[in-house]
């Protein structure tokens, strides 16, 4: 894939460490020649993100807590000091209060609901709107989602509701931005062992169940998700927008698993 992304510049949001899905995508696009800029949530994250960014040839890093009003505009302001154009955005971040990721969905409190919606869903719309004027040559925006958006998975709860809003946002944004030749897609990954993944109650059960019943007999690894990210951010997917692309070993197709 070397050269596929040569000359393309992309913003990567959501690296926490070298197990993050955002890092898997960043690695795949950097190896294909892309130039990258990274955001990190806070100073604690910076310690891990800065060396990872440097390892992928990037010196453009900036703090960005998406729950703060005006954060997306600030990212674009900083980005403009380095680049005059952006070609793609990878949004791979989410949050819900741990207490809401166990037990019954209906017990979620108002603040946990609002936080989850703001950080996990609305932040994608906000960065899309803020960065659009920099995407003067068209391009691609992707976000990370999960099957819990449209099917019930244990303890996913408010995060499932936020992912449903995020997936609907993908479709609306695809229409808003299509005439600017900006494509907007969601990448729905099967379970991957990350910090965010571990926060969900009973994550181990979901991980095992998915790998047992997926047609491929396993869950995806971060590099497979990374390469699907490369497809969606590159011109290989130039005719694709408003799509939710599953990278889950085919698990989402299963209604009743085989009797083994
Ligand atoms: P991760 O813990 O490595 O990444 C989550 C990121 O969200 C972190 O970098 C964290 O700093 C960031 N974040 C949280 N709150 C933030 C805020 N207020 N401002 C800015 N950043 C904030 O976990 P991951 O699994 O790589 O998660 C990336 C995305 O992939 C998420 O959207 C997640 O829902 C999605 N996803 C994960 C899985 C999985 O099994 N791990 C499956 C499907 C989808």
Short mmCIF file of C-alpha atoms and ligand atoms in Angstrom, two decimals:
data_model
loop_
_atom_site.label_atom_id
_atom_site.label_comp_id
_atom_site.label_asym_id
_atom_site.label_seq_id
_atom_site.Cartn_x
_atom_site.Cartn_y
_atom_site.Cartn_z
CA UNK A 1 0.00 0.00 0.00
CA UNK A 2 3.07 2.21 0.03
CA UNK A 3 2.31 5.48 -1.77
CA UNK A 4 -1.48 5.19 -1.61
CA UNK A 5 -1.70 8.10 0.85
CA UNK A 6 1.30 10.09 -0.36
CA UNK A 7 0.47 13.80 -0.32
CA UNK A 8 -2.54 13.29 1.96
CA UNK A 9 -2.83 14.98 5.35
CA UNK A 10 -5.02 13.65 8.10
CA UNK A 11 -6.12 14.43 11.64
CA UNK A 12 -6.19 11.47 14.05
CA UNK A 13 -8.35 11.80 17.19
CA UNK A 14 -8.45 9.13 19.90
CA UNK A 15 -5.01 7.64 20.45
CA UNK A 16 -4.57 6.70 24.12
CA UNK A 17 -1.82 4.09 23.66
CA UNK A 18 -0.41 1.63 21.14
CA UNK A 19 -3.48 -0.63 21.56
CA UNK A 20 -5.93 2.11 20.52
CA UNK A 21 -7.92 1.57 17.32
CA UNK A 22 -6.95 5.13 16.35
CA UNK A 23 -3.30 4.08 16.53
CA UNK A 24 -3.99 1.02 14.33
CA UNK A 25 -5.52 3.29 11.69
CA UNK A 26 -2.78 5.92 12.07
CA UNK A 27 -0.10 3.27 11.53
CA UNK A 28 -1.80 1.91 8.41
CA UNK A 29 -2.26 5.34 6.80
CA UNK A 30 1.24 6.53 7.80
CA UNK A 31 2.80 3.42 6.27
CA UNK A 32 0.88 4.24 3.09
CA UNK A 33 2.51 7.68 3.04
CA UNK A 34 0.07 9.98 4.87
CA UNK A 35 1.22 12.98 6.89
CA UNK A 36 -0.54 13.07 10.27
CA UNK A 37 -1.56 15.38 13.10
CA UNK A 38 -2.79 13.98 16.43
CA UNK A 39 -5.07 15.20 19.17
CA UNK A 40 -4.91 13.84 22.72
CA UNK A 41 -7.43 14.17 25.51
CA UNK A 42 -5.22 15.63 28.26
CA UNK A 43 -1.67 15.97 29.62
CA UNK A 44 -1.70 12.44 31.02
CA UNK A 45 -2.38 11.10 27.52
CA UNK A 46 0.26 13.39 26.00
CA UNK A 47 3.07 11.37 27.58
CA UNK A 48 2.03 8.31 25.58
CA UNK A 49 0.70 9.96 22.44
CA UNK A 50 3.67 12.23 21.63
CA UNK A 51 6.23 9.39 21.21
CA UNK A 52 3.70 7.33 19.21
CA UNK A 53 3.07 10.30 16.90
CA UNK A 54 6.80 10.85 16.51
CA UNK A 55 7.24 7.17 15.66
CA UNK A 56 4.84 7.70 12.76
CA UNK A 57 6.77 10.76 11.56
CA UNK A 58 4.44 13.39 13.05
CA UNK A 59 5.39 16.42 15.11
CA UNK A 60 1.93 17.99 15.05
CA UNK A 61 0.13 17.15 18.29
CA UNK A 62 -2.40 19.14 20.27
CA UNK A 63 -4.63 18.75 23.33
CA UNK A 64 -8.35 18.37 22.67
CA UNK A 65 -10.93 17.46 25.28
CA UNK A 66 -14.06 17.25 23.12
CA UNK A 67 -16.32 17.88 26.12
CA UNK A 68 -15.04 21.47 26.29
CA UNK A 69 -17.07 24.06 24.37
CA UNK A 70 -15.13 25.40 21.37
CA UNK A 71 -12.56 22.57 21.41
CA UNK A 72 -13.08 21.65 17.74
CA UNK A 73 -12.57 25.25 16.60
CA UNK A 74 -9.37 25.41 18.66
CA UNK A 75 -8.06 22.23 16.96
CA UNK A 76 -8.69 23.73 13.53
CA UNK A 77 -7.03 27.00 14.57
CA UNK A 78 -3.91 25.10 15.66
CA UNK A 79 -3.94 22.92 12.56
CA UNK A 80 -4.01 26.01 10.33
CA UNK A 81 -0.66 27.06 11.78
CA UNK A 82 0.86 23.96 10.16
CA UNK A 83 -1.29 23.05 7.16
CA UNK A 84 -3.44 24.88 4.61
CA UNK A 85 -5.46 21.76 3.76
CA UNK A 86 -6.73 18.56 5.39
CA UNK A 87 -7.71 15.44 3.43
CA UNK A 88 -9.07 13.12 6.09
CA UNK A 89 -10.20 12.87 9.70
CA UNK A 90 -10.24 9.79 11.93
CA UNK A 91 -12.59 10.16 14.93
CA UNK A 92 -12.01 7.20 17.25
CA UNK A 93 -13.11 8.29 20.70
CA UNK A 94 -15.97 7.65 23.06
CA UNK A 95 -16.86 7.93 26.73
CA UNK A 96 -19.55 6.83 29.15
CA UNK A 97 -19.55 6.81 32.93
CA UNK A 98 -18.45 3.30 33.96
CA UNK A 99 -21.49 3.00 36.25
CA UNK A 100 -23.74 3.30 33.19
CA UNK A 101 -21.95 0.44 31.43
CA UNK A 102 -23.35 -2.23 33.68
CA UNK A 103 -26.85 -3.24 34.80
CA UNK A 104 -30.02 -1.92 33.19
CA UNK A 105 -29.96 0.77 30.48
CA UNK A 106 -32.99 2.51 32.00
CA UNK A 107 -31.04 3.35 35.16
CA UNK A 108 -28.75 5.76 33.31
CA UNK A 109 -28.86 9.20 34.88
CA UNK A 110 -29.31 12.45 32.98
CA UNK A 111 -25.70 13.59 33.30
CA UNK A 112 -24.27 10.23 32.16
CA UNK A 113 -26.64 10.26 29.17
CA UNK A 114 -25.65 13.81 28.16
CA UNK A 115 -21.91 13.22 28.64
CA UNK A 116 -21.99 10.08 26.55
CA UNK A 117 -23.97 11.74 23.74
CA UNK A 118 -21.75 14.83 23.71
CA UNK A 119 -18.40 13.04 23.74
CA UNK A 120 -19.25 9.91 21.74
CA UNK A 121 -21.68 11.28 19.14
CA UNK A 122 -21.86 15.09 18.89
CA UNK A 123 -18.07 15.54 18.86
CA UNK A 124 -17.99 13.96 15.40
CA UNK A 125 -20.47 16.49 14.02
CA UNK A 126 -18.57 19.32 15.71
CA UNK A 127 -15.19 18.44 14.20
CA UNK A 128 -16.84 17.82 10.81
CA UNK A 129 -18.32 21.33 10.81
CA UNK A 130 -15.14 23.00 12.09
CA UNK A 131 -12.72 21.29 9.72
CA UNK A 132 -14.82 21.43 6.54
CA UNK A 133 -13.33 24.77 5.35
CA UNK A 134 -9.87 23.14 5.43
CA UNK A 135 -11.00 20.21 3.27
CA UNK A 136 -10.75 22.24 0.09
CA UNK A 137 -9.92 19.26 -2.11
CA UNK A 138 -12.69 16.97 -0.77
CA UNK A 139 -11.68 14.02 1.37
CA UNK A 140 -12.90 11.53 3.92
CA UNK A 141 -14.10 11.51 7.52
CA UNK A 142 -14.53 8.31 9.48
CA UNK A 143 -15.77 7.46 12.95
CA UNK A 144 -15.66 4.27 14.99
CA UNK A 145 -18.83 2.50 16.00
CA UNK A 146 -20.05 -0.86 17.31
CA UNK A 147 -22.86 -3.37 16.74
CA UNK A 148 -24.46 -2.20 20.03
CA UNK A 149 -25.81 0.75 18.00
CA UNK A 150 -28.51 -1.40 16.43
CA UNK A 151 -28.53 -4.72 18.32
CA UNK A 152 -28.53 -5.33 22.06
CA UNK A 153 -25.21 -6.37 23.58
CA UNK A 154 -24.84 -6.80 27.36
CA UNK A 155 -24.07 -3.66 29.36
CA UNK A 156 -23.40 -1.49 26.31
CA UNK A 157 -26.46 0.51 27.37
CA UNK A 158 -26.10 4.27 26.93
CA UNK A 159 -23.11 3.74 24.66
CA UNK A 160 -25.40 1.84 22.27
CA UNK A 161 -27.78 4.79 22.24
CA UNK A 162 -24.87 7.18 21.59
CA UNK A 163 -23.53 4.95 18.79
CA UNK A 164 -27.00 4.88 17.20
CA UNK A 165 -26.92 8.70 17.18
CA UNK A 166 -23.39 8.61 15.81
CA UNK A 167 -24.39 6.27 12.95
CA UNK A 168 -27.36 8.50 12.09
CA UNK A 169 -24.96 11.47 12.13
CA UNK A 170 -22.77 9.66 9.57
CA UNK A 171 -25.71 9.53 7.16
CA UNK A 172 -26.79 13.14 7.67
CA UNK A 173 -23.21 14.41 7.40
CA UNK A 174 -22.73 12.36 4.22
CA UNK A 175 -25.52 14.40 2.64
CA UNK A 176 -24.38 17.74 4.10
CA UNK A 177 -20.82 17.26 2.83
CA UNK A 178 -21.27 15.16 -0.30
CA UNK A 179 -21.32 18.12 -2.72
CA UNK A 180 -18.02 19.26 -1.22
CA UNK A 181 -16.64 15.83 -2.26
CA UNK A 182 -16.21 14.94 1.41
CA UNK A 183 -17.20 11.37 2.20
CA UNK A 184 -18.40 10.34 5.67
CA UNK A 185 -18.41 6.74 6.85
CA UNK A 186 -18.55 4.66 10.01
CA UNK A 187 -16.29 1.72 10.76
CA UNK A 188 -17.99 -0.82 13.01
CA UNK A 189 -15.30 -2.91 14.69
CA UNK A 190 -15.80 -6.21 16.47
CA UNK A 191 -14.41 -6.41 20.03
CA UNK A 192 -10.78 -5.25 20.31
CA UNK A 193 -8.90 -5.27 23.64
CA UNK A 194 -8.43 -1.58 24.45
CA UNK A 195 -8.92 0.69 27.48
CA UNK A 196 -12.38 1.77 26.28
CA UNK A 197 -13.35 -1.82 25.47
CA UNK A 198 -12.43 -2.99 28.97
CA UNK A 199 -14.69 -0.37 30.58
CA UNK A 200 -17.83 -2.20 29.47
CA UNK A 201 -19.28 -4.63 32.00
CA UNK A 202 -18.77 -8.29 31.02
CA UNK A 203 -16.41 -7.36 28.16
CA UNK A 204 -14.72 -10.76 28.37
CA UNK A 205 -17.98 -12.62 27.74
CA UNK A 206 -18.77 -10.45 24.69
CA UNK A 207 -15.23 -10.93 23.36
CA UNK A 208 -15.45 -14.74 23.67
CA UNK A 209 -19.00 -15.01 22.33
CA UNK A 210 -18.12 -12.91 19.27
CA UNK A 211 -14.99 -14.86 18.44
CA UNK A 212 -16.78 -18.19 18.90
CA UNK A 213 -19.69 -17.31 16.63
CA UNK A 214 -18.14 -15.02 14.01
CA UNK A 215 -17.97 -16.75 10.62
CA UNK A 216 -14.18 -16.21 10.64
CA UNK A 217 -13.98 -17.76 14.13
CA UNK A 218 -12.16 -14.79 15.64
CA UNK A 219 -12.36 -11.12 16.45
CA UNK A 220 -10.50 -8.57 14.33
CA UNK A 221 -7.13 -7.24 15.44
CA UNK A 222 -6.30 -3.52 15.48
CA UNK A 223 -4.28 -3.84 12.26
CA UNK A 224 -7.25 -5.27 10.37
CA UNK A 225 -9.38 -2.40 11.62
CA UNK A 226 -6.46 -0.13 10.65
CA UNK A 227 -6.40 -1.39 7.07
CA UNK A 228 -10.17 -0.95 6.75
CA UNK A 229 -9.55 2.61 7.97
CA UNK A 230 -6.97 2.98 5.21
CA UNK A 231 -9.57 1.85 2.64
CA UNK A 232 -12.16 4.31 3.93
CA UNK A 233 -9.78 7.29 4.17
CA UNK A 234 -8.11 6.65 0.80
CA UNK A 235 -9.31 7.01 -2.77
CA UNK A 236 -9.89 3.23 -2.84
CA UNK A 237 -13.35 3.99 -1.40
CA UNK A 238 -13.99 7.08 -3.55
CA UNK A 239 -17.54 5.96 -4.38
CA UNK A 240 -18.55 5.15 -0.80
CA UNK A 241 -20.29 7.50 1.65
CA UNK A 242 -22.90 7.29 4.42
CA UNK A 243 -21.90 3.65 4.96
CA UNK A 244 -21.35 1.63 8.13
CA UNK A 245 -18.58 -0.82 7.26
CA UNK A 246 -18.24 -3.82 9.59
CA UNK A 247 -14.86 -5.30 10.47
CA UNK A 248 -16.03 -8.03 12.83
CA UNK A 249 -15.25 -11.33 11.13
CA UNK A 250 -18.85 -11.37 9.89
CA UNK A 251 -20.35 -11.62 13.39
CA UNK A 252 -23.18 -9.12 12.76
CA UNK A 253 -24.75 -11.42 10.16
CA UNK A 254 -25.44 -14.20 12.65
CA UNK A 255 -29.01 -14.62 13.88
CA UNK A 256 -28.84 -18.04 15.55
CA UNK A 257 -25.34 -19.52 15.84
CA UNK A 258 -24.67 -23.04 14.56
CA UNK A 259 -25.22 -25.93 16.97
CA UNK A 260 -21.64 -27.15 17.36
P1 LIG B 1 -9.17 3.64 23.57
O1 LIG B 1 -9.42 3.66 25.04
O2 LIG B 1 -7.82 3.27 23.11
O3 LIG B 1 -9.57 5.02 22.90
C1 LIG B 1 -10.63 5.82 23.39
C2 LIG B 1 -10.18 7.26 23.23
O4 LIG B 1 -11.25 8.15 23.57
C3 LIG B 1 -9.00 7.61 24.14
O5 LIG B 1 -7.92 8.10 23.38
C4 LIG B 1 -9.56 8.72 25.03
O6 LIG B 1 -8.59 9.69 25.36
C5 LIG B 1 -10.62 9.30 24.08
N1 LIG B 1 -11.57 10.16 24.80
C6 LIG B 1 -12.48 9.83 25.77
N2 LIG B 1 -13.08 10.94 26.23
C7 LIG B 1 -12.56 12.00 25.52
C8 LIG B 1 -12.76 13.41 25.55
N3 LIG B 1 -13.62 13.99 26.40
N4 LIG B 1 -12.05 14.18 24.70
C9 LIG B 1 -11.16 13.64 23.84
N5 LIG B 1 -10.91 12.30 23.77
C10 LIG B 1 -11.61 11.50 24.61
O7 LIG B 1 -10.27 2.62 23.00
P2 LIG B 1 -10.69 2.20 21.53
O8 LIG B 1 -11.39 0.90 21.69
O9 LIG B 1 -9.55 2.32 20.60
O10 LIG B 1 -11.80 3.28 21.18
C11 LIG B 1 -11.81 4.02 19.98
C12 LIG B 1 -13.20 4.03 19.35
O11 LIG B 1 -13.49 2.72 18.86
C13 LIG B 1 -14.34 4.39 20.29
O12 LIG B 1 -15.28 5.18 19.59
C14 LIG B 1 -14.94 3.05 20.61
O13 LIG B 1 -16.30 3.13 21.00
C15 LIG B 1 -14.79 2.37 19.26
N6 LIG B 1 -14.94 0.91 19.23
C16 LIG B 1 -14.20 0.13 20.06
C17 LIG B 1 -14.35 -1.24 20.01
C18 LIG B 1 -13.55 -2.13 20.93
O14 LIG B 1 -13.92 -3.32 21.06
N7 LIG B 1 -12.49 -1.69 21.53
C19 LIG B 1 -15.26 -1.82 19.11
C20 LIG B 1 -15.99 -0.98 18.27
C21 LIG B 1 -15.82 0.39 18.34
#
